[in-house]
């Protein structure tokens, strides 16, 4: 009989892993079990090489790096965007690598949120990442609207997940635009983006998704689903590095909109250096860029995206689901008596790339795990997030992490961290 709690079985699974060779191309922190790729993805050799090459171009060519090399910096954004587009299921001109998650949401709201007498509210949810809420509130205020009355947040019945029915019920006539997560940063729930998009459009609402926790982990078909806009970061499953350049998606039906926040890098490149005061925008999402792109951030991201591209998002999703399924089975078997509850939906089509476990002492347990070399993370109020990343994690690591958790709970070693309060990123 197969038994998930058996380490031989984990070893056997790792031996079958078609992505074992890909893992070898990543820098795994020595002596650690790294299960935090949904916070910060790891460095790959490809990313490192592209960064070093870019530094060498700067070192040897100076300003001519913008134009003189085969990999000129001037069109680096286009090369990176081209590799991002298939990850969200969009055409190349609907995606641009730019800004950060928060800045991109600001840009999209500045461009697309056009409140009128009848429709002037924004729909979000009570579990949204705080920065998204701050951005939404500032756009309401900028248009003279009060967030207290014009930001509508869908509540969660269990504090961890959202119900699509509740979201759809909240799509009332005054809602002009909805901003929702693709995958919830806390519980790892994957929302039904195509269904929500259909329902929003049926009610005349523009809809966009924060794909920070889904890009690079879950396949998307944003164009096919008709999503209006999306935005994401690149430092999680895209392994672009700390603070890496983010990305945004703008459905082509909005290509006629003027960028809410314009800048010269949003220009059509044929005209950018004419230095005219007449703004001639680039076609599509590229028009939503503002200033000079951070080349030293785009370089490793390009290297890292090549890895994802070579493997393919469908293969990544298949292994990711297998890893999270294994983790769920293990937790059921090994931690059943330990007072830990899995709050991530169990159905494959409702979960993203990580598993969230609830425990009253989740923070102390996370600290104790880190102390033992197992890197997972804590999110308030009581969640331990464990992200086995398809490109570089394996089944034995999941096995070891769960055994460690069991041991820490049984021996109550974690208690010495209960009163520590430092929150780590
Ligand atoms: C879901 C989600 N949205 C937004 C953000 C904010 O991203 P940034 O700091 O890159 O703007 C984060 C950051 O981790 C996030 O996880």
CSV table of C-alpha atoms and ligand atoms in Angstrom, one decimal:
chain,number,residue,atom,x,y,z
A,1,UNK,CA,0.0,0.0,0.0
A,2,UNK,CA,1.3,3.5,-0.8
A,3,UNK,CA,1.9,5.5,2.3
A,4,UNK,CA,2.7,9.2,1.9
A,5,UNK,CA,4.3,9.4,5.4
A,6,UNK,CA,7.0,7.0,4.2
A,7,UNK,CA,10.3,8.7,3.2
A,8,UNK,CA,11.1,5.9,0.6
A,9,UNK,CA,8.0,6.9,-1.2
A,10,UNK,CA,9.2,10.6,-1.3
A,11,UNK,CA,12.5,9.4,-2.6
A,12,UNK,CA,10.8,7.3,-5.3
A,13,UNK,CA,8.7,10.3,-6.3
A,14,UNK,CA,11.8,12.5,-6.6
A,15,UNK,CA,13.5,9.9,-8.7
A,16,UNK,CA,10.6,10.1,-11.2
A,17,UNK,CA,10.7,13.9,-11.3
A,18,UNK,CA,11.0,15.1,-14.9
A,19,UNK,CA,12.2,18.5,-13.6
A,20,UNK,CA,15.2,17.2,-11.6
A,21,UNK,CA,17.6,18.6,-14.2
A,22,UNK,CA,16.0,22.0,-14.0
A,23,UNK,CA,16.4,22.0,-10.2
A,24,UNK,CA,20.2,21.6,-10.7
A,25,UNK,CA,20.2,25.0,-12.5
A,26,UNK,CA,19.0,26.8,-9.3
A,27,UNK,CA,21.0,28.1,-6.3
A,28,UNK,CA,19.5,26.3,-3.4
A,29,UNK,CA,20.5,27.9,0.0
A,30,UNK,CA,23.0,25.5,1.4
A,31,UNK,CA,21.8,23.3,4.3
A,32,UNK,CA,18.2,24.7,4.0
A,33,UNK,CA,14.9,23.3,2.9
A,34,UNK,CA,13.6,26.3,1.0
A,35,UNK,CA,9.8,26.3,0.7
A,36,UNK,CA,9.3,30.1,0.4
A,37,UNK,CA,9.3,30.6,-3.3
A,38,UNK,CA,5.9,32.3,-3.1
A,39,UNK,CA,7.6,35.1,-1.2
A,40,UNK,CA,11.0,35.2,-3.0
A,41,UNK,CA,11.8,32.8,-5.8
A,42,UNK,CA,15.4,31.5,-6.0
A,43,UNK,CA,18.3,32.6,-8.2
A,44,UNK,CA,18.8,30.5,-11.3
A,45,UNK,CA,22.1,30.2,-13.2
A,46,UNK,CA,20.4,31.7,-16.2
A,47,UNK,CA,19.4,34.8,-14.2
A,48,UNK,CA,22.8,35.1,-12.7
A,49,UNK,CA,24.5,34.9,-16.1
A,50,UNK,CA,22.3,37.5,-17.7
A,51,UNK,CA,22.9,39.9,-14.9
A,52,UNK,CA,26.7,39.4,-15.1
A,53,UNK,CA,26.6,39.8,-18.9
A,54,UNK,CA,24.7,43.1,-18.5
A,55,UNK,CA,27.2,44.4,-16.0
A,56,UNK,CA,30.0,43.5,-18.4
A,57,UNK,CA,28.2,45.5,-21.1
A,58,UNK,CA,27.9,48.5,-18.8
A,59,UNK,CA,31.6,48.1,-17.8
A,60,UNK,CA,32.9,47.9,-21.4
A,61,UNK,CA,30.4,50.0,-23.4
A,62,UNK,CA,28.8,52.5,-21.0
A,63,UNK,CA,26.0,54.4,-22.7
A,64,UNK,CA,26.4,52.4,-25.9
A,65,UNK,CA,24.9,49.4,-24.0
A,66,UNK,CA,21.5,51.0,-24.9
A,67,UNK,CA,22.0,50.4,-28.6
A,68,UNK,CA,25.2,48.7,-29.6
A,69,UNK,CA,24.9,45.1,-28.6
A,70,UNK,CA,22.9,42.2,-29.9
A,71,UNK,CA,21.0,42.4,-26.6
A,72,UNK,CA,20.6,46.1,-26.6
A,73,UNK,CA,19.0,47.6,-23.5
A,74,UNK,CA,16.6,49.8,-25.5
A,75,UNK,CA,14.5,46.8,-26.5
A,76,UNK,CA,15.1,44.7,-23.4
A,77,UNK,CA,11.5,45.4,-22.1
A,78,UNK,CA,10.1,44.0,-25.3
A,79,UNK,CA,12.2,40.8,-25.0
A,80,UNK,CA,11.1,40.3,-21.4
A,81,UNK,CA,7.4,41.1,-22.1
A,82,UNK,CA,7.4,38.6,-24.9
A,83,UNK,CA,8.4,35.8,-22.5
A,84,UNK,CA,5.8,37.0,-19.9
A,85,UNK,CA,2.8,37.0,-22.3
A,86,UNK,CA,2.4,33.2,-22.7
A,87,UNK,CA,2.4,32.9,-18.9
A,88,UNK,CA,-0.8,34.9,-18.7
A,89,UNK,CA,-2.3,33.7,-22.0
A,90,UNK,CA,-2.1,37.1,-23.8
A,91,UNK,CA,-0.8,38.5,-27.0
A,92,UNK,CA,2.6,40.1,-26.9
A,93,UNK,CA,1.2,43.6,-27.2
A,94,UNK,CA,-1.2,43.1,-24.3
A,95,UNK,CA,1.7,42.6,-21.8
A,96,UNK,CA,4.5,44.8,-20.6
A,97,UNK,CA,7.2,44.2,-18.0
A,98,UNK,CA,7.3,47.4,-16.0
A,99,UNK,CA,6.9,48.9,-12.6
A,100,UNK,CA,5.9,47.0,-9.5
A,101,UNK,CA,2.7,45.3,-8.5
A,102,UNK,CA,1.4,48.3,-6.7
A,103,UNK,CA,2.5,50.9,-9.3
A,104,UNK,CA,1.0,48.8,-12.1
A,105,UNK,CA,-2.4,48.7,-10.2
A,106,UNK,CA,-2.1,52.5,-9.9
A,107,UNK,CA,-1.4,52.9,-13.6
A,108,UNK,CA,-4.3,50.6,-14.5
A,109,UNK,CA,-6.8,52.4,-12.2
A,110,UNK,CA,-5.6,55.7,-13.5
A,111,UNK,CA,-6.2,54.5,-17.0
A,112,UNK,CA,-9.4,52.4,-16.7
A,113,UNK,CA,-11.4,53.7,-13.7
A,114,UNK,CA,-13.9,56.2,-15.1
A,115,UNK,CA,-16.6,56.6,-12.5
A,116,UNK,CA,-19.9,58.2,-13.6
A,117,UNK,CA,-23.1,59.1,-11.9
A,118,UNK,CA,-24.4,55.5,-11.9
A,119,UNK,CA,-21.3,53.5,-11.6
A,120,UNK,CA,-18.7,54.8,-9.3
A,121,UNK,CA,-17.7,52.0,-6.8
A,122,UNK,CA,-14.8,49.6,-6.8
A,123,UNK,CA,-15.2,46.0,-5.7
A,124,UNK,CA,-12.4,44.2,-3.9
A,125,UNK,CA,-12.3,41.7,-1.0
A,126,UNK,CA,-11.6,41.7,2.7
A,127,UNK,CA,-8.6,39.3,2.2
A,128,UNK,CA,-6.9,41.4,-0.4
A,129,UNK,CA,-3.2,42.3,-0.1
A,130,UNK,CA,-3.1,45.7,1.7
A,131,UNK,CA,-1.2,47.5,-1.0
A,132,UNK,CA,-4.0,46.8,-3.5
A,133,UNK,CA,-6.5,48.3,-1.1
A,134,UNK,CA,-4.3,51.4,-0.5
A,135,UNK,CA,-4.0,51.9,-4.2
A,136,UNK,CA,-7.7,51.5,-4.8
A,137,UNK,CA,-8.5,53.9,-1.9
A,138,UNK,CA,-6.2,56.6,-3.3
A,139,UNK,CA,-7.9,56.4,-6.7
A,140,UNK,CA,-11.3,56.8,-5.2
A,141,UNK,CA,-10.0,59.9,-3.2
A,142,UNK,CA,-8.3,61.3,-6.3
A,143,UNK,CA,-11.7,61.4,-8.0
A,144,UNK,CA,-13.4,62.9,-5.0
A,145,UNK,CA,-15.0,59.7,-3.8
A,146,UNK,CA,-15.1,58.4,-0.3
A,147,UNK,CA,-13.5,54.9,0.2
A,148,UNK,CA,-15.9,54.3,3.1
A,149,UNK,CA,-18.8,54.4,0.7
A,150,UNK,CA,-17.3,53.6,-2.7
A,151,UNK,CA,-15.0,50.7,-1.9
A,152,UNK,CA,-17.0,47.6,-1.5
A,153,UNK,CA,-15.2,44.6,0.0
A,154,UNK,CA,-16.6,41.1,-0.2
A,155,UNK,CA,-16.3,39.3,3.1
A,156,UNK,CA,-14.9,35.8,3.7
A,157,UNK,CA,-17.1,33.4,5.5
A,158,UNK,CA,-14.2,31.4,7.0
A,159,UNK,CA,-11.5,34.1,7.1
A,160,UNK,CA,-9.4,32.2,4.6
A,161,UNK,CA,-11.3,31.8,1.3
A,162,UNK,CA,-13.7,33.7,-0.9
A,163,UNK,CA,-16.9,32.4,-2.4
A,164,UNK,CA,-17.3,33.2,-6.1
A,165,UNK,CA,-21.1,33.3,-5.5
A,166,UNK,CA,-20.6,36.0,-2.8
A,167,UNK,CA,-18.3,38.0,-5.2
A,168,UNK,CA,-20.9,37.7,-7.9
A,169,UNK,CA,-23.7,38.8,-5.5
A,170,UNK,CA,-21.6,41.9,-4.7
A,171,UNK,CA,-21.4,42.9,-8.3
A,172,UNK,CA,-24.2,45.4,-7.8
A,173,UNK,CA,-25.2,48.2,-10.2
A,174,UNK,CA,-23.0,50.9,-8.7
A,175,UNK,CA,-19.8,48.9,-9.2
A,176,UNK,CA,-17.7,50.2,-12.0
A,177,UNK,CA,-14.6,48.0,-11.6
A,178,UNK,CA,-13.5,45.0,-9.7
A,179,UNK,CA,-10.0,44.1,-8.5
A,180,UNK,CA,-9.6,40.6,-7.2
A,181,UNK,CA,-6.7,38.2,-6.5
A,182,UNK,CA,-6.0,35.4,-9.0
A,183,UNK,CA,-4.7,33.3,-6.1
A,184,UNK,CA,-5.1,34.5,-2.5
A,185,UNK,CA,-1.8,35.4,-0.9
A,186,UNK,CA,-2.9,33.8,2.4
A,187,UNK,CA,-4.8,30.6,1.8
A,188,UNK,CA,-3.6,30.0,-1.7
A,189,UNK,CA,-7.1,29.7,-3.1
A,190,UNK,CA,-7.3,30.0,-6.9
A,191,UNK,CA,-10.4,32.0,-7.9
A,192,UNK,CA,-12.4,31.1,-11.0
A,193,UNK,CA,-11.2,34.0,-13.1
A,194,UNK,CA,-13.1,33.1,-16.3
A,195,UNK,CA,-16.4,32.8,-14.4
A,196,UNK,CA,-15.9,36.0,-12.5
A,197,UNK,CA,-15.0,37.8,-15.7
A,198,UNK,CA,-18.1,36.6,-17.5
A,199,UNK,CA,-20.3,37.7,-14.6
A,200,UNK,CA,-18.6,41.1,-14.3
A,201,UNK,CA,-19.1,41.8,-18.0
A,202,UNK,CA,-22.7,40.7,-17.8
A,203,UNK,CA,-23.1,43.5,-15.3
A,204,UNK,CA,-21.1,46.1,-17.2
A,205,UNK,CA,-18.2,45.9,-14.7
A,206,UNK,CA,-14.5,46.1,-15.7
A,207,UNK,CA,-12.5,43.3,-14.0
A,208,UNK,CA,-8.8,42.8,-13.2
A,209,UNK,CA,-6.8,40.4,-11.2
A,210,UNK,CA,-3.7,40.6,-9.0
A,211,UNK,CA,-1.8,37.7,-10.5
A,212,UNK,CA,1.3,37.9,-8.1
A,213,UNK,CA,0.6,34.5,-6.7
A,214,UNK,CA,-0.6,32.8,-9.9
A,215,UNK,CA,1.9,33.9,-12.6
A,216,UNK,CA,4.5,31.2,-13.1
A,217,UNK,CA,2.6,28.7,-11.1
A,218,UNK,CA,-0.8,28.5,-12.7
A,219,UNK,CA,-1.7,28.8,-16.5
A,220,UNK,CA,-3.9,31.7,-17.4
A,221,UNK,CA,-5.9,32.5,-20.6
A,222,UNK,CA,-6.5,36.2,-19.8
A,223,UNK,CA,-7.3,37.2,-23.5
A,224,UNK,CA,-9.5,34.2,-24.0
A,225,UNK,CA,-11.4,34.9,-20.8
A,226,UNK,CA,-11.7,38.5,-21.8
A,227,UNK,CA,-10.2,39.9,-18.5
A,228,UNK,CA,-9.8,43.7,-18.7
A,229,UNK,CA,-6.5,44.0,-16.9
A,230,UNK,CA,-4.1,42.2,-14.6
A,231,UNK,CA,-0.8,43.0,-12.8
A,232,UNK,CA,1.8,41.0,-10.9
A,233,UNK,CA,5.2,40.9,-9.4
A,234,UNK,CA,8.2,38.9,-10.7
A,235,UNK,CA,10.0,38.0,-7.5
A,236,UNK,CA,7.8,35.0,-6.5
A,237,UNK,CA,7.3,32.2,-9.0
A,238,UNK,CA,9.0,34.1,-11.8
A,239,UNK,CA,12.3,34.1,-9.8
A,240,UNK,CA,13.3,37.5,-11.1
A,241,UNK,CA,15.0,38.6,-7.9
A,242,UNK,CA,14.2,40.8,-4.9
A,243,UNK,CA,12.1,43.8,-6.0
A,244,UNK,CA,12.2,42.6,-9.7
A,245,UNK,CA,10.3,44.6,-12.3
A,246,UNK,CA,6.7,43.6,-12.3
A,247,UNK,CA,4.2,43.2,-15.2
A,248,UNK,CA,0.8,44.2,-16.4
A,249,UNK,CA,-1.8,43.1,-18.9
A,250,UNK,CA,-4.2,45.3,-20.8
A,251,UNK,CA,-6.9,43.7,-22.9
A,252,UNK,CA,-6.7,44.9,-26.5
A,253,UNK,CA,-10.2,46.3,-26.3
A,254,UNK,CA,-8.7,49.1,-24.1
A,255,UNK,CA,-5.8,50.0,-26.4
A,256,UNK,CA,-7.6,53.2,-27.3
A,257,UNK,CA,-7.4,54.5,-23.7
A,258,UNK,CA,-4.8,57.2,-22.9
A,259,UNK,CA,-2.4,56.1,-20.2
A,260,UNK,CA,-3.6,57.6,-16.9
A,261,UNK,CA,0.0,58.1,-15.9
A,262,UNK,CA,2.0,58.9,-19.0
A,263,UNK,CA,5.8,59.0,-19.4
A,264,UNK,CA,8.3,59.1,-22.3
A,265,UNK,CA,9.0,55.3,-22.1
A,266,UNK,CA,5.3,54.8,-23.0
A,267,UNK,CA,6.0,56.4,-26.4
A,268,UNK,CA,6.1,54.7,-29.7
A,269,UNK,CA,9.8,54.0,-29.9
A,270,UNK,CA,10.0,55.4,-33.5
A,271,UNK,CA,9.2,58.8,-32.0
A,272,UNK,CA,10.6,58.7,-28.5
A,273,UNK,CA,13.8,60.5,-29.2
A,274,UNK,CA,12.2,63.2,-31.3
A,275,UNK,CA,11.9,64.9,-27.9
A,276,UNK,CA,8.6,66.4,-28.9
A,277,UNK,CA,6.0,67.5,-26.3
A,278,UNK,CA,3.4,65.6,-28.3
A,279,UNK,CA,2.9,62.2,-26.7
A,280,UNK,CA,2.7,59.5,-29.3
A,281,UNK,CA,1.9,56.3,-27.4
A,282,UNK,CA,3.3,52.9,-28.1
A,283,UNK,CA,0.7,50.3,-29.2
A,284,UNK,CA,-1.0,48.4,-26.4
A,285,UNK,CA,0.2,47.7,-22.9
A,286,UNK,CA,3.6,49.2,-23.7
A,287,UNK,CA,2.0,52.7,-23.6
A,288,UNK,CA,1.5,52.2,-19.9
A,289,UNK,CA,5.3,52.4,-19.1
A,290,UNK,CA,6.5,55.7,-17.6
A,291,UNK,CA,10.2,56.2,-17.2
A,292,UNK,CA,13.5,54.5,-18.0
A,293,UNK,CA,13.3,50.7,-17.3
A,294,UNK,CA,15.6,49.3,-14.6
A,295,UNK,CA,17.9,47.3,-16.9
A,296,UNK,CA,19.8,45.6,-14.0
A,297,UNK,CA,16.4,44.2,-12.8
A,298,UNK,CA,15.2,43.2,-16.3
A,299,UNK,CA,18.4,41.2,-17.0
A,300,UNK,CA,18.0,38.5,-14.4
A,301,UNK,CA,14.3,38.4,-15.0
A,302,UNK,CA,14.9,37.7,-18.7
A,303,UNK,CA,17.3,34.8,-17.8
A,304,UNK,CA,14.8,33.4,-15.4
A,305,UNK,CA,11.8,33.7,-17.8
A,306,UNK,CA,13.8,31.7,-20.3
A,307,UNK,CA,13.9,28.8,-17.8
A,308,UNK,CA,10.1,28.9,-17.3
A,309,UNK,CA,9.6,29.2,-21.1
A,310,UNK,CA,11.8,26.1,-21.7
A,311,UNK,CA,9.9,24.0,-19.2
A,312,UNK,CA,6.4,25.3,-20.1
A,313,UNK,CA,3.7,26.5,-17.7
A,314,UNK,CA,1.6,23.3,-18.2
A,315,UNK,CA,4.4,21.1,-17.0
A,316,UNK,CA,5.1,23.4,-14.1
A,317,UNK,CA,1.4,23.3,-13.1
A,318,UNK,CA,1.3,19.5,-13.3
A,319,UNK,CA,4.3,19.1,-11.0
A,320,UNK,CA,3.1,21.9,-8.7
A,321,UNK,CA,-0.3,20.2,-8.2
A,322,UNK,CA,1.4,16.9,-7.6
A,323,UNK,CA,3.6,18.5,-4.9
A,324,UNK,CA,0.8,20.3,-3.2
A,325,UNK,CA,-1.4,17.2,-3.4
A,326,UNK,CA,1.4,15.2,-1.8
A,327,UNK,CA,1.8,17.9,0.9
A,328,UNK,CA,-1.9,17.7,1.7
A,329,UNK,CA,-1.9,13.9,2.0
A,330,UNK,CA,1.2,14.1,4.2
A,331,UNK,CA,-0.3,16.7,6.5
A,332,UNK,CA,-3.5,14.6,6.8
A,333,UNK,CA,-1.4,11.6,7.7
A,334,UNK,CA,1.3,13.0,9.9
A,335,UNK,CA,-0.3,16.2,11.4
A,336,UNK,CA,-3.8,15.0,11.9
A,337,UNK,CA,-3.4,15.0,15.7
A,338,UNK,CA,-1.3,18.1,15.9
A,339,UNK,CA,-4.0,20.8,15.9
A,340,UNK,CA,-3.1,22.0,12.4
A,341,UNK,CA,-5.8,22.7,9.8
A,342,UNK,CA,-5.3,22.9,6.1
A,343,UNK,CA,-7.1,26.0,4.9
A,344,UNK,CA,-6.2,25.8,1.2
A,345,UNK,CA,-9.0,24.3,-0.9
A,346,UNK,CA,-8.3,20.7,-1.6
A,347,UNK,CA,-9.7,20.6,-5.1
A,348,UNK,CA,-6.9,21.0,-7.7
A,349,UNK,CA,-8.8,23.6,-9.7
A,350,UNK,CA,-9.2,25.7,-6.6
A,351,UNK,CA,-5.6,25.9,-5.3
A,352,UNK,CA,-2.5,27.8,-6.5
A,353,UNK,CA,1.1,27.0,-5.7
A,354,UNK,CA,1.2,26.9,-1.9
A,355,UNK,CA,-0.5,25.3,1.0
A,356,UNK,CA,-1.6,27.2,4.1
A,357,UNK,CA,-1.8,25.6,7.5
A,358,UNK,CA,-3.6,27.2,10.4
A,359,UNK,CA,-2.3,26.8,13.9
A,360,UNK,CA,-2.8,29.1,17.0
A,361,UNK,CA,1.0,29.4,17.3
A,362,UNK,CA,1.8,29.6,13.6
A,363,UNK,CA,4.3,32.5,14.1
A,364,UNK,CA,6.3,30.6,16.7
A,365,UNK,CA,6.2,27.4,14.6
A,366,UNK,CA,7.5,29.3,11.6
A,367,UNK,CA,10.4,30.7,13.6
A,368,UNK,CA,11.2,27.3,15.0
A,369,UNK,CA,11.1,25.8,11.5
A,370,UNK,CA,13.5,28.5,10.2
A,371,UNK,CA,15.8,27.8,13.2
A,372,UNK,CA,15.9,24.2,12.0
A,373,UNK,CA,16.7,25.2,8.4
A,374,UNK,CA,13.2,24.8,7.0
A,375,UNK,CA,12.2,28.1,5.3
A,376,UNK,CA,8.4,28.6,5.2
A,377,UNK,CA,6.6,31.8,6.2
A,378,UNK,CA,4.0,33.2,8.5
A,379,UNK,CA,1.0,35.4,7.6
A,380,UNK,CA,-1.3,36.8,10.2
A,381,UNK,CA,-3.3,35.9,12.0
A,382,UNK,CA,-2.4,32.2,12.2
A,383,UNK,CA,-1.1,30.8,8.9
A,384,UNK,CA,2.1,28.9,7.9
A,385,UNK,CA,2.5,29.0,4.2
A,386,UNK,CA,4.5,26.3,2.5
A,387,UNK,CA,5.3,26.7,-1.2
A,388,UNK,CA,6.9,23.7,-2.9
A,389,UNK,CA,8.0,25.2,-6.2
A,390,UNK,CA,7.9,23.0,-9.2
A,391,UNK,CA,11.2,24.2,-10.7
A,392,UNK,CA,13.3,23.5,-7.7
A,393,UNK,CA,11.6,21.7,-4.9
A,394,UNK,CA,11.0,18.0,-4.4
A,395,UNK,CA,8.9,15.5,-2.5
A,396,UNK,CA,11.6,14.7,0.1
A,397,UNK,CA,11.8,18.3,1.1
A,398,UNK,CA,8.0,18.3,1.7
A,399,UNK,CA,8.4,15.1,3.7
A,400,UNK,CA,11.2,16.5,5.8
A,401,UNK,CA,9.3,19.8,6.4
A,402,UNK,CA,6.2,18.0,7.6
A,403,UNK,CA,8.2,15.7,9.8
A,404,UNK,CA,10.0,18.7,11.3
A,405,UNK,CA,6.7,20.4,12.0
A,406,UNK,CA,5.4,17.3,13.7
A,407,UNK,CA,8.5,17.0,15.8
A,408,UNK,CA,8.4,20.7,16.8
A,409,UNK,CA,4.8,20.4,17.9
A,410,UNK,CA,5.2,17.1,19.8
A,411,UNK,CA,8.3,18.3,21.6
A,412,UNK,CA,6.8,21.8,22.1
A,413,UNK,CA,10.2,23.3,21.2
A,414,UNK,CA,8.4,26.1,19.2
A,415,UNK,CA,7.1,27.5,22.5
A,416,UNK,CA,10.3,29.5,23.1
A,417,UNK,CA,9.3,31.7,20.1
A,418,UNK,CA,5.7,32.4,21.3
A,419,UNK,CA,6.5,35.7,22.8
A,420,UNK,CA,8.8,36.9,20.0
A,421,UNK,CA,7.1,39.5,17.9
A,422,UNK,CA,9.5,40.4,15.0
A,423,UNK,CA,7.7,39.8,11.8
A,424,UNK,CA,9.9,38.7,8.9
A,425,UNK,CA,9.2,39.3,5.2
B,1,LIG,C1,-0.7,39.6,-3.7
B,1,LIG,C2,0.2,40.7,-3.7
B,1,LIG,N1,-0.2,41.9,-4.1
B,1,LIG,C3,0.6,43.0,-4.1
B,1,LIG,C4,1.9,43.0,-3.5
B,1,LIG,C5,2.7,44.2,-3.5
B,1,LIG,O1,3.7,44.1,-4.4
B,1,LIG,P1,4.8,45.2,-4.6
B,1,LIG,O2,5.5,45.5,-3.3
B,1,LIG,O3,5.8,44.6,-5.6
B,1,LIG,O4,4.2,46.4,-5.2
B,1,LIG,C6,2.3,41.8,-3.0
B,1,LIG,C7,3.7,41.7,-2.4
B,1,LIG,O5,4.1,40.7,-1.9
B,1,LIG,C8,1.5,40.6,-3.1
B,1,LIG,O6,1.9,39.4,-2.6
